[in-house]
Short mmCIF file of C-alpha atoms in Angstrom, two decimals:
data_model
loop_
_atom_site.label_atom_id
_atom_site.label_comp_id
_atom_site.label_asym_id
_atom_site.label_seq_id
_atom_site.Cartn_x
_atom_site.Cartn_y
_atom_site.Cartn_z
CA MET A 190 18.51 -2.12 -27.72
CA SER A 191 18.70 -3.82 -23.95
CA ILE A 192 18.60 -2.18 -20.64
CA GLU A 193 21.60 -3.28 -20.78
CA GLU A 194 23.30 -1.48 -23.99
CA VAL A 195 21.29 2.12 -22.56
CA LYS A 196 22.94 2.27 -19.48
CA LYS A 197 26.37 2.66 -20.62
CA GLU A 198 25.50 5.33 -21.89
CA MET A 199 24.78 7.13 -18.96
CA LYS A 200 26.47 8.85 -15.78
CA LEU A 201 25.50 7.11 -13.44
CA PRO A 202 27.47 7.21 -10.06
CA LYS A 203 29.45 4.20 -7.47
CA LYS A 204 26.37 4.69 -5.24
CA VAL A 205 23.56 6.60 -4.09
CA ARG A 206 22.76 8.40 -0.74
CA ILE A 207 18.80 8.48 0.77
CA PHE A 208 18.42 11.68 2.10
CA ASP A 209 14.83 11.37 4.06
CA THR A 210 12.71 14.15 4.59
CA THR A 211 9.33 12.45 5.43
CA LEU A 212 9.38 14.08 9.77
CA ARG A 213 9.90 17.83 7.19
CA ASP A 214 8.67 17.62 3.77
CA GLY A 215 6.74 15.00 4.87
CA GLU A 216 4.82 16.59 7.45
CA GLN A 217 3.43 19.21 5.54
CA THR A 218 1.79 17.17 3.36
CA PRO A 219 -2.40 18.79 4.82
CA GLY A 220 -3.16 17.11 7.61
CA VAL A 221 0.25 15.99 8.85
CA ALA A 222 1.12 16.86 12.47
CA LEU A 223 3.57 14.65 14.33
CA THR A 224 4.12 14.60 17.86
CA VAL A 225 7.04 15.55 19.32
CA ASP A 226 7.59 10.61 20.81
CA GLU A 227 6.10 10.43 16.43
CA LYS A 228 8.90 11.99 15.12
CA ILE A 229 11.59 10.39 17.31
CA SER A 230 9.95 6.84 15.72
CA ILE A 231 10.28 7.77 12.66
CA ALA A 232 13.37 8.66 12.97
CA GLN A 233 14.65 5.79 14.57
CA LYS A 234 12.76 3.30 11.76
CA LEU A 235 14.14 5.49 9.12
CA ASP A 236 17.21 4.89 11.16
CA GLN A 237 17.04 1.38 11.03
CA LEU A 238 15.92 0.98 7.93
CA GLY A 239 19.02 2.75 6.56
CA VAL A 240 19.19 5.95 5.18
CA ASN A 241 21.33 8.08 4.69
CA ILE A 242 20.46 11.56 5.81
CA ILE A 243 17.23 12.56 8.23
CA GLU A 244 15.70 15.86 7.28
CA ALA A 245 14.30 15.96 11.37
CA GLY A 246 12.29 19.59 10.37
CA PHE A 247 13.02 23.38 10.20
CA PRO A 248 13.54 23.94 14.20
CA ALA A 249 12.85 27.77 12.99
CA ALA A 250 8.88 26.91 12.16
CA SER A 251 8.52 26.61 16.28
CA PRO A 252 8.59 25.42 19.55
CA GLY A 253 8.00 22.28 19.45
CA GLU A 254 9.39 21.78 16.08
CA LYS A 255 12.91 22.46 17.79
CA ASN A 256 12.57 20.63 20.61
CA ALA A 257 11.87 17.69 18.06
CA VAL A 258 14.86 17.32 15.93
CA LYS A 259 16.58 18.57 19.35
CA ASN A 260 15.44 15.16 21.19
CA ILE A 261 16.72 13.75 17.40
CA ALA A 262 19.78 14.60 17.39
CA SER A 263 20.43 13.43 20.74
CA LEU A 264 19.58 9.90 19.61
CA SER A 265 22.90 9.02 18.62
CA LEU A 266 21.59 6.89 15.17
CA ASN A 267 23.65 6.11 11.89
CA ALA A 268 21.77 8.91 10.01
CA ASN A 269 23.02 12.59 9.47
CA ILE A 270 20.15 14.15 11.67
CA CYS A 271 19.67 17.35 10.07
CA GLY A 272 17.56 21.41 10.08
CA LEU A 273 15.80 22.90 7.69
CA ALA A 274 16.88 27.09 7.38
CA ARG A 275 16.74 30.14 5.40
CA VAL A 276 18.97 31.54 4.81
CA LEU A 277 18.62 34.00 7.62
CA LYS A 278 20.44 33.90 10.90
CA GLY A 279 18.01 32.98 13.31
CA ASP A 280 17.07 30.14 11.29
CA LEU A 281 20.36 28.99 10.82
CA ASP A 282 21.02 29.23 14.58
CA ALA A 283 17.54 27.39 15.44
CA ALA A 284 19.31 24.64 13.34
CA LEU A 285 22.25 24.51 15.37
CA ASP A 286 20.87 25.39 18.73
CA CYS A 287 19.10 21.84 17.53
CA ASP A 288 23.25 20.02 17.82
CA VAL A 289 22.47 18.86 14.63
CA ASP A 290 25.63 17.86 12.18
CA TYR A 291 24.12 18.72 8.48
CA ILE A 292 22.05 22.27 7.88
CA HIS A 293 19.50 21.50 4.52
CA THR A 294 19.66 25.63 3.75
CA PHE A 295 17.46 27.90 1.08
CA ILE A 296 16.67 30.04 -0.86
CA GLY A 297 14.40 31.43 -3.62
CA THR A 298 15.36 31.44 -7.30
CA SER A 299 13.60 32.32 -9.60
CA PRO A 300 11.91 34.95 -11.28
CA ILE A 301 8.57 34.44 -9.55
CA HIS A 302 9.73 33.34 -6.20
CA ARG A 303 12.53 36.41 -6.55
CA LYS A 304 9.39 39.00 -7.71
CA TYR A 305 7.22 38.12 -5.98
CA LYS A 306 8.08 36.05 -2.00
CA LEU A 307 11.36 37.85 -1.76
CA LYS A 308 10.89 40.97 -4.16
CA MET A 309 15.55 41.42 -3.84
CA ASP A 310 17.52 41.31 -6.52
CA LYS A 311 19.66 37.74 -8.32
CA GLU A 312 23.13 39.27 -6.43
CA ASP A 313 21.26 39.82 -2.53
CA ILE A 314 19.90 36.60 -3.41
CA ILE A 315 23.07 35.53 -4.40
CA GLN A 316 25.26 36.81 -1.08
CA LYS A 317 22.67 36.07 1.07
CA ALA A 318 23.10 31.76 0.57
CA ILE A 319 27.36 32.84 0.80
CA PHE A 320 26.52 34.29 4.06
CA ALA A 321 24.66 30.73 4.97
CA VAL A 322 27.16 28.57 3.80
CA GLU A 323 30.28 29.77 5.17
CA TYR A 324 28.29 30.45 8.17
CA ALA A 325 27.00 27.08 8.72
CA ARG A 326 30.21 25.87 7.90
CA ASP A 327 31.88 27.42 10.62
CA HIS A 328 29.79 26.19 12.97
CA GLY A 329 31.27 23.29 11.41
CA VAL A 330 28.29 21.56 10.44
CA LYS A 331 27.79 19.75 7.15
CA VAL A 332 25.80 22.28 4.23
CA GLU A 333 23.58 21.71 2.09
CA PHE A 334 22.73 24.26 -0.06
CA SER A 335 19.27 24.40 -2.15
CA ALA A 336 18.00 26.78 -5.09
CA GLU A 337 14.85 26.63 -5.03
CA ASP A 338 12.50 26.46 -7.11
CA ALA A 339 16.28 25.35 -9.67
CA THR A 340 14.61 24.13 -12.41
CA ARG A 341 12.82 27.66 -13.15
CA THR A 342 15.17 29.93 -13.07
CA GLU A 343 17.67 30.53 -16.03
CA PHE A 344 20.17 28.14 -16.16
CA ASP A 345 23.68 30.47 -16.20
CA TYR A 346 21.74 33.17 -12.89
CA LEU A 347 21.71 29.54 -11.08
CA LEU A 348 24.95 28.18 -12.21
CA LYS A 349 26.21 31.45 -10.92
CA ILE A 350 24.90 31.37 -7.44
CA TYR A 351 25.55 27.49 -7.84
CA LYS A 352 29.91 27.95 -8.28
CA ALA A 353 28.91 31.12 -5.44
CA VAL A 354 27.83 28.17 -2.80
CA GLU A 355 29.95 26.06 -3.88
CA ASP A 356 33.15 27.98 -3.38
CA ALA A 357 31.60 29.19 0.19
CA GLY A 358 32.90 25.90 1.19
CA ALA A 359 29.05 23.75 0.94
CA TYR A 360 29.10 20.09 1.55
CA ILE A 361 26.50 19.44 -1.70
CA ILE A 362 23.56 21.45 -3.77
CA ASN A 363 20.22 20.60 -4.24
CA VAL A 364 18.24 20.64 -6.76
CA PRO A 365 14.77 21.30 -6.26
CA ASP A 366 11.24 20.76 -9.20
CA THR A 367 9.73 22.37 -6.43
CA VAL A 368 6.62 22.37 -8.13
CA GLY A 369 7.17 19.48 -9.93
CA VAL A 370 7.25 20.60 -13.63
CA MET A 371 9.85 19.29 -14.79
CA ILE A 372 10.51 16.17 -17.99
CA PRO A 373 12.38 13.42 -17.03
CA ARG A 374 13.96 13.62 -21.04
CA ALA A 375 14.90 17.54 -19.21
CA MET A 376 16.25 16.88 -16.31
CA GLU A 377 18.62 14.04 -17.59
CA HIS A 378 20.12 16.91 -19.57
CA PHE A 379 20.01 20.32 -17.45
CA ILE A 380 21.41 17.69 -13.83
CA ARG A 381 24.25 16.31 -16.32
CA LYS A 382 25.14 20.51 -17.81
CA LEU A 383 25.52 21.43 -14.23
CA ASN A 384 27.13 18.53 -12.94
CA GLU A 385 29.97 19.55 -16.28
CA ASN A 386 30.49 22.22 -14.23
CA LEU A 387 30.26 21.92 -10.25
CA LYS A 388 33.17 19.88 -8.65
CA ILE A 389 30.94 18.86 -5.50
CA PRO A 390 27.76 16.42 -5.51
CA LEU A 391 24.64 16.64 -6.43
CA SER A 392 21.58 16.24 -4.90
CA VAL A 393 18.16 16.14 -5.83
CA HIS A 394 13.97 17.01 -4.95
CA CYS A 395 11.42 16.60 -6.64
CA HIS A 396 7.91 17.29 -6.27
CA ASP A 397 4.63 14.73 -7.78
CA ASP A 398 2.66 17.41 -9.22
CA PHE A 399 1.72 15.90 -12.01
CA GLY A 400 2.89 12.45 -11.90
CA LEU A 401 6.52 12.24 -12.95
CA ALA A 402 8.63 12.61 -9.14
CA VAL A 403 10.17 9.43 -8.77
CA ALA A 404 10.80 8.99 -12.97
CA ASN A 405 12.63 12.65 -13.22
CA SER A 406 14.85 11.48 -9.80
CA LEU A 407 15.46 8.81 -11.83
CA ALA A 408 16.61 10.98 -14.86
CA ALA A 409 19.31 13.14 -12.40
CA VAL A 410 20.63 9.97 -10.69
CA GLU A 411 21.17 8.98 -15.31
CA ALA A 412 22.52 12.23 -15.45
CA GLY A 413 25.21 11.58 -11.81
CA ALA A 414 22.70 12.48 -9.54
CA GLY A 415 24.55 11.04 -7.03
CA GLN A 416 21.16 12.09 -3.49
CA VAL A 417 17.66 11.74 -3.68
CA HIS A 418 14.75 13.12 -2.34
CA VAL A 419 12.65 11.61 -1.37
CA THR A 420 9.93 10.43 1.02
CA VAL A 421 8.09 7.18 2.93
CA ASN A 422 4.96 6.61 0.70
CA GLY A 423 5.41 9.68 -0.91
CA LEU A 424 4.22 12.01 1.16
CA GLY A 425 4.79 15.92 1.57
CA GLU A 426 2.74 19.05 -0.26
CA ARG A 427 -0.15 18.87 -2.48
CA ALA A 428 1.11 15.59 -4.38
CA GLY A 429 3.47 14.81 -2.17
CA ASN A 430 7.39 14.06 -2.78
CA ALA A 431 9.38 11.21 -4.84
CA ALA A 432 8.47 7.77 -2.65
CA LEU A 433 11.41 6.55 -0.76
CA GLU A 434 10.26 2.55 -1.95
CA GLU A 435 10.27 2.70 -4.74
CA VAL A 436 13.41 5.02 -5.39
CA VAL A 437 15.39 2.84 -4.19
CA MET A 438 14.03 -0.54 -4.83
CA ALA A 439 14.25 1.64 -9.24
CA LEU A 440 17.52 2.05 -7.68
CA ILE A 441 18.14 -1.35 -7.24
CA ILE A 442 16.19 -3.37 -9.70
CA HIS A 443 16.80 -0.91 -12.42
CA TYR A 444 20.00 0.44 -12.56
CA GLY A 445 21.87 -1.54 -10.19
CA ILE A 446 23.07 1.01 -8.33
CA PRO A 447 24.37 0.34 -4.17
CA VAL A 448 22.66 1.83 -1.33
CA ASP A 449 22.28 1.54 2.20
CA ILE A 450 17.92 0.75 2.50
CA LYS A 451 17.25 -2.51 4.13
CA THR A 452 15.12 -3.04 1.58
CA LYS A 453 12.68 -6.14 3.21
CA ARG A 454 11.67 -2.71 6.07
CA LEU A 455 10.65 -1.41 3.55
CA VAL A 456 6.51 -2.40 3.88
CA ASP A 457 6.96 -2.21 8.04
CA ILE A 458 8.52 1.76 7.85
CA SER A 459 5.41 1.89 5.21
CA GLU A 460 2.32 0.91 7.15
CA PHE A 461 3.86 2.11 10.74
CA VAL A 462 4.76 6.09 9.09
CA SER A 463 0.19 5.43 7.73
CA LYS A 464 -1.04 4.74 10.74
CA ILE A 465 0.66 7.36 12.48
CA THR A 466 -0.02 9.66 10.28
CA GLY A 467 -2.95 8.56 8.94
CA VAL A 468 -2.14 8.78 5.06
CA LYS A 469 -4.05 5.72 4.54
CA MET A 470 -1.79 4.61 1.04
CA PRO A 471 -4.14 3.14 -1.92
CA PRO A 472 -3.85 -0.78 -2.76
CA ASN A 473 -2.70 -0.56 -6.13
CA LYS A 474 0.48 1.31 -4.75
CA ALA A 475 3.55 0.76 -6.09
CA ILE A 476 6.30 -2.22 -4.04
CA VAL A 477 4.21 -1.38 -1.21
CA GLY A 478 0.79 -1.63 -1.28
CA GLU A 479 -2.55 -4.52 -0.80
CA ASN A 480 -1.93 -5.52 -4.47
CA ALA A 481 1.22 -4.62 -5.44
CA PHE A 482 1.50 -9.06 -4.79
CA ALA A 483 -1.76 -9.24 -5.51
CA HIS A 484 -3.39 -11.88 -8.37
CA GLU A 485 -6.89 -11.98 -9.04
CA ALA A 486 -6.77 -13.67 -12.89
CA GLY A 487 -7.07 -17.29 -12.94
CA ILE A 488 -3.81 -17.23 -16.01
CA HIS A 489 -2.33 -14.44 -13.80
CA VAL A 490 -2.14 -17.18 -10.55
CA HIS A 491 -1.68 -19.76 -12.84
CA GLY A 492 1.87 -18.32 -14.26
CA VAL A 493 3.25 -16.88 -10.52
CA THR A 494 2.22 -20.49 -9.36
CA GLU A 495 4.14 -22.08 -11.91
CA LYS A 496 7.20 -19.70 -12.14
CA ALA A 497 6.44 -16.34 -9.65
CA GLU A 498 8.73 -14.44 -12.76
CA THR A 499 5.95 -14.26 -14.69
CA TYR A 500 4.27 -11.79 -13.44
CA GLU A 501 6.00 -10.89 -10.57
CA PRO A 502 9.12 -8.62 -11.98
CA ILE A 503 10.65 -8.73 -7.60
CA LYS A 504 9.54 -11.75 -5.24
CA PRO A 505 7.71 -10.02 -2.60
CA GLU A 506 10.23 -11.26 0.15
CA MET A 507 12.20 -8.40 -0.66
CA VAL A 508 10.35 -5.49 0.59
CA GLY A 509 8.97 -7.32 3.52
CA HIS A 510 6.41 -8.58 2.02
CA LYS A 511 3.53 -11.56 0.83
CA ARG A 512 2.48 -12.44 -2.48
CA ARG A 513 -1.54 -12.82 -2.43
CA ILE A 514 -4.32 -15.21 -3.99
CA VAL A 515 -7.89 -13.42 -4.47
CA LEU A 516 -10.20 -14.75 -4.99
CA GLY A 517 -13.48 -13.22 -7.65
CA LYS A 518 -15.05 -13.46 -11.14
CA HIS A 519 -12.02 -13.15 -12.04
CA THR A 520 -10.70 -16.36 -10.50
CA GLY A 521 -9.09 -19.59 -11.90
CA THR A 522 -9.55 -23.07 -9.93
CA LYS A 523 -5.54 -23.17 -9.71
CA ALA A 524 -5.60 -20.12 -7.54
CA ILE A 525 -8.94 -21.61 -5.68
CA LYS A 526 -6.86 -25.42 -5.29
CA SER A 527 -3.64 -23.19 -4.35
CA LYS A 528 -5.83 -21.51 -0.96
CA LEU A 529 -7.32 -24.46 -0.20
CA GLU A 530 -3.74 -26.83 0.22
CA GLU A 531 -2.52 -23.12 2.23
CA HIS A 532 -5.60 -24.81 4.44
CA GLY A 533 -5.41 -27.93 4.15
CA ILE A 534 -7.80 -28.41 2.88
CA GLU A 535 -8.71 -31.45 0.31
CA MET A 536 -11.99 -31.66 -2.14
CA ASN A 537 -12.56 -34.56 -5.23
CA ASP A 538 -12.33 -33.09 -8.45
CA GLU A 539 -16.00 -32.71 -8.64
CA GLN A 540 -16.10 -30.13 -4.94
CA LEU A 541 -13.75 -28.01 -7.07
CA GLN A 542 -15.68 -27.62 -9.71
CA LEU A 543 -18.99 -27.27 -7.29
CA LEU A 544 -16.61 -24.25 -5.13
CA TYR A 545 -15.02 -22.79 -8.44
CA LYS A 546 -18.36 -22.58 -9.27
CA GLN A 547 -20.21 -20.55 -6.03
CA VAL A 548 -16.95 -18.32 -5.76
CA LYS A 549 -17.47 -17.17 -9.23
CA GLU A 550 -21.73 -16.41 -8.28
CA LEU A 551 -20.10 -14.32 -5.42
CA GLY A 552 -17.78 -12.37 -8.46
CA ASP A 553 -20.79 -11.83 -10.17
CA LYS A 554 -21.73 -10.08 -8.13
CA GLY A 555 -19.18 -7.92 -6.84
CA LYS A 556 -18.47 -9.84 -4.00
CA ARG A 557 -14.86 -9.76 -2.99
CA VAL A 558 -14.69 -13.54 -1.73
CA THR A 559 -11.86 -13.75 1.08
CA ASP A 560 -9.04 -16.98 2.98
CA ALA A 561 -12.09 -17.20 5.15
CA ASP A 562 -14.94 -17.44 3.18
CA LEU A 563 -13.44 -20.12 0.92
CA LYS A 564 -12.79 -22.40 3.50
CA ALA A 565 -15.97 -21.35 5.09
CA MET A 566 -17.29 -22.98 1.55
CA ALA A 567 -15.16 -25.79 2.06
CA ILE A 568 -16.30 -27.38 4.64
CA THR A 569 -19.77 -26.64 3.62
CA LEU A 570 -18.89 -28.57 0.64
CA LEU A 571 -17.21 -31.41 1.80
CA GLY A 572 -19.42 -31.89 4.87
CA ARG A 573 -22.06 -32.56 2.53
CA ALA A 574 -24.71 -35.88 1.63
CA PRO A 575 -23.70 -37.77 -0.14
CA GLU A 576 -27.71 -38.21 -1.54
CA GLU A 577 -29.54 -35.51 -2.30
CA ILE A 578 -33.88 -37.30 -1.30
CA VAL A 579 -34.61 -33.65 -0.07
CA LYS A 580 -34.34 -30.88 -3.33
CA LEU A 581 -34.79 -27.11 -2.49
CA GLU A 582 -36.45 -26.66 -5.89
CA GLY A 583 -38.25 -22.86 -4.82
CA ILE A 584 -38.44 -20.76 -2.78
CA ALA A 585 -40.17 -17.35 -1.56
CA VAL A 586 -40.51 -15.19 1.29
CA MET A 587 -42.59 -11.32 2.14
CA THR A 588 -41.49 -10.44 5.42
CA GLY A 589 -41.94 -6.54 6.55
CA GLU A 590 -42.81 -3.83 9.66
CA SER A 591 -47.05 -5.07 9.23
CA VAL A 592 -46.61 -8.15 6.90
CA MET A 593 -46.54 -11.70 8.91
CA PRO A 594 -43.35 -13.49 7.88
CA THR A 595 -44.15 -16.07 5.64
CA ALA A 596 -42.95 -18.64 3.25
CA THR A 597 -43.14 -20.36 0.34
CA VAL A 598 -40.95 -23.39 -0.60
CA LYS A 599 -41.07 -26.04 -2.71
CA LEU A 600 -39.32 -29.55 -2.31
CA ARG A 601 -38.54 -32.46 -4.96
CA ILE A 602 -39.33 -35.60 -2.05
CA LYS A 603 -38.10 -38.37 -4.09
CA ASP A 604 -38.83 -37.42 -6.78
CA LYS A 605 -42.73 -35.77 -6.10
CA ILE A 606 -42.95 -32.31 -5.90
CA LYS A 607 -44.43 -30.54 -2.62
CA THR A 608 -45.08 -27.14 -2.31
CA ALA A 609 -45.76 -25.76 1.27
CA ALA A 610 -46.59 -22.37 2.85
CA ARG A 611 -46.00 -20.96 6.35
CA THR A 612 -45.50 -18.02 8.95
CA GLY A 613 -42.96 -17.28 11.99
CA VAL A 614 -41.66 -15.33 13.53
CA GLY A 615 -39.41 -14.30 10.62
CA PRO A 616 -38.60 -14.68 7.12
CA VAL A 617 -35.73 -18.02 8.27
CA ASP A 618 -38.17 -19.32 11.16
CA ALA A 619 -40.58 -19.25 8.35
CA ALA A 620 -38.94 -21.25 5.67
CA ILE A 621 -37.85 -24.13 8.25
CA ASN A 622 -41.47 -24.33 9.43
CA ALA A 623 -43.11 -24.12 5.73
CA ILE A 624 -40.10 -27.01 5.21
CA HIS A 625 -40.58 -28.93 8.46
CA SER A 626 -44.21 -29.26 7.08
CA LEU A 627 -43.44 -31.13 4.29
CA VAL A 628 -40.62 -33.01 5.43
CA SER A 629 -43.04 -34.20 7.94
CA GLU A 630 -44.46 -36.68 6.87
CA THR A 631 -41.07 -38.44 5.57
CA ALA A 632 -39.72 -38.73 8.62
CA ASP A 633 -40.44 -36.50 11.69
CA ILE A 634 -37.15 -34.47 12.45
CA GLU A 635 -36.52 -31.30 14.21
CA LEU A 636 -34.41 -29.00 14.91
CA GLU A 637 -32.14 -29.00 18.01
CA GLU A 638 -29.50 -26.14 18.01
CA TYR A 639 -29.22 -23.31 14.67
CA ASN A 640 -26.36 -21.15 14.48
CA ILE A 641 -25.53 -17.87 11.91
CA GLU A 642 -22.46 -15.93 11.67
CA ALA A 643 -21.45 -13.22 10.23
CA ILE A 644 -18.42 -14.62 8.14
CA THR A 645 -16.43 -11.95 7.45
CA GLY A 646 -17.39 -7.71 8.50
CA GLY A 647 -19.94 -5.73 6.31
CA THR A 648 -23.34 -5.81 4.97
CA ASN A 649 -22.37 -8.59 2.73
CA ALA A 650 -20.65 -10.92 4.64
CA LEU A 651 -20.83 -14.33 3.80
CA ALA A 652 -23.47 -15.64 6.58
CA GLU A 653 -22.11 -19.57 7.96
CA VAL A 654 -25.67 -21.68 9.13
CA PHE A 655 -24.80 -24.34 11.12
CA VAL A 656 -28.13 -26.66 13.07
CA ILE A 657 -28.44 -30.30 14.12
CA MET A 658 -31.70 -32.51 13.82
CA SER A 659 -32.05 -35.39 14.93
CA ASP A 660 -35.25 -37.98 14.05
CA LYS A 661 -37.52 -40.08 16.89
CA LYS A 662 -35.11 -43.03 16.51
CA GLY A 663 -32.48 -41.03 17.93
CA ASN A 664 -30.32 -39.81 14.71
CA LYS A 665 -28.44 -37.22 14.69
CA ALA A 666 -27.54 -34.90 12.17
CA THR A 667 -25.63 -32.00 11.88
CA GLY A 668 -26.52 -29.50 8.96
CA ARG A 669 -23.84 -26.36 7.61
CA SER A 670 -24.17 -23.83 4.33
CA THR A 671 -22.17 -20.87 2.95
CA ARG A 672 -24.31 -17.96 1.70
CA GLU A 673 -24.90 -14.89 1.26
CA ASP A 674 -28.30 -14.44 2.12
CA ILE A 675 -29.40 -16.02 5.48
CA VAL A 676 -32.14 -17.50 4.88
CA MET A 677 -30.62 -19.19 1.60
CA ALA A 678 -27.81 -20.98 3.69
CA SER A 679 -29.93 -21.77 6.63
CA VAL A 680 -32.49 -23.18 3.86
CA GLU A 681 -29.06 -25.13 2.52
CA ALA A 682 -27.93 -25.99 5.92
CA VAL A 683 -31.79 -28.26 7.32
CA LEU A 684 -31.91 -30.12 4.33
CA ASP A 685 -28.12 -30.70 4.79
CA ALA A 686 -28.82 -32.24 7.93
CA ILE A 687 -32.98 -33.77 6.45
CA ASN A 688 -30.67 -35.93 4.04
CA LYS A 689 -27.84 -37.21 6.26
CA ILE A 690 -30.55 -38.32 8.57
CA LEU A 691 -33.02 -39.43 6.02
CA THR A 692 -29.39 -41.34 3.87
CA LEU A 693 -29.00 -43.52 7.74
CA LYS A 694 -32.59 -45.31 6.95
#
């Protein structure tokens, strides 16, 4: 059975509203504390993204929180600005003082909340909920009511309190899966039963304790829920909330349900929120992660370069991302060729195979080959001497704090094997001295200039060595090598320059 056939059995809403609670529930992420200016910046980004409601905070929590909500409400954004409030007059007044146009009020309803947190009976909770909804509505704002821990509440009692707030004038009813205990099939059944008994729209607020927040949110939509609570990057208490970017793209791509989100801004706001909150995204994060559209395996790269859809369900540009070809031990020649074309570098088949071999060797050593690494290695290969008159057969170095740096070098010079050992101020100097002692019998070549540079950061960065060498006749040649080992890179660069000079003779 196809997805389209299954969808016909669902009670999908014509449109889904996106209620973003990054600034309220998202800020409750352990270790995250936002300033007023940071909250304002995120609110502006959310508005540009196109979310329908921004839950700006919990005004009664602190003077700073109230100030932040008030400042955001004064920005005249397109989104409805919401303040969270318990079913208490003080909380409701704090939200109203912020001039919000939307209040989200809540009270716990499950047996465990009633007994241990609230110490209230069922009827008292219903009366508190009715009061809050009527009080906020009478002050001219839209009211969303949440029965906290709804999914662990007796269904008959839950329906009773939801009908009571519906009669009291609630604008929308929210169903929180407060500790993420639902499974998609149960959530779909749960929402469908509520939908059959209530007249006003339903919303859902899912937590990710079991990694099911997005799946449960979508199951609720399948049963007719017309609004989903989300946070950017899935921030929130404990394991977090349903991720905005994942919910939005699933609604658009899988269900064909329109939302007001400008999807090309998803990566931008994801990175912005990550930077401000200090909560880094794992690279394999769906939709917005660094690796969401990255490919390394040769089979995948070949497929995606021929036809993107072979290994990409959506175009990366749709969410503001870019396709990335990663080089490593799984890389094929197709990926390397594609990368070289990006840099405008042309290589013949022999050079390409040598480069491919180097990439594979580095990958097997656990090295991630960056674009800069590849470019440097390619330039090195393109600039190699046309003939290896002098070839390295072996090298050994010894160095240490109380040891004189010594290098033993074995070279093949015109089909003759020669070996020399020399000391120096360091292992590189010792190796070059040994090479010079062997080559001097063939040609008097001197080192004029030596430069070394790390291609990228880190202790495993490739070293690029560039040298200039000359002989007594005035011939000069450059040599270049890119290796993970500084000594080897230096030796190869020197030999490259020597071979170029000897080729001229």
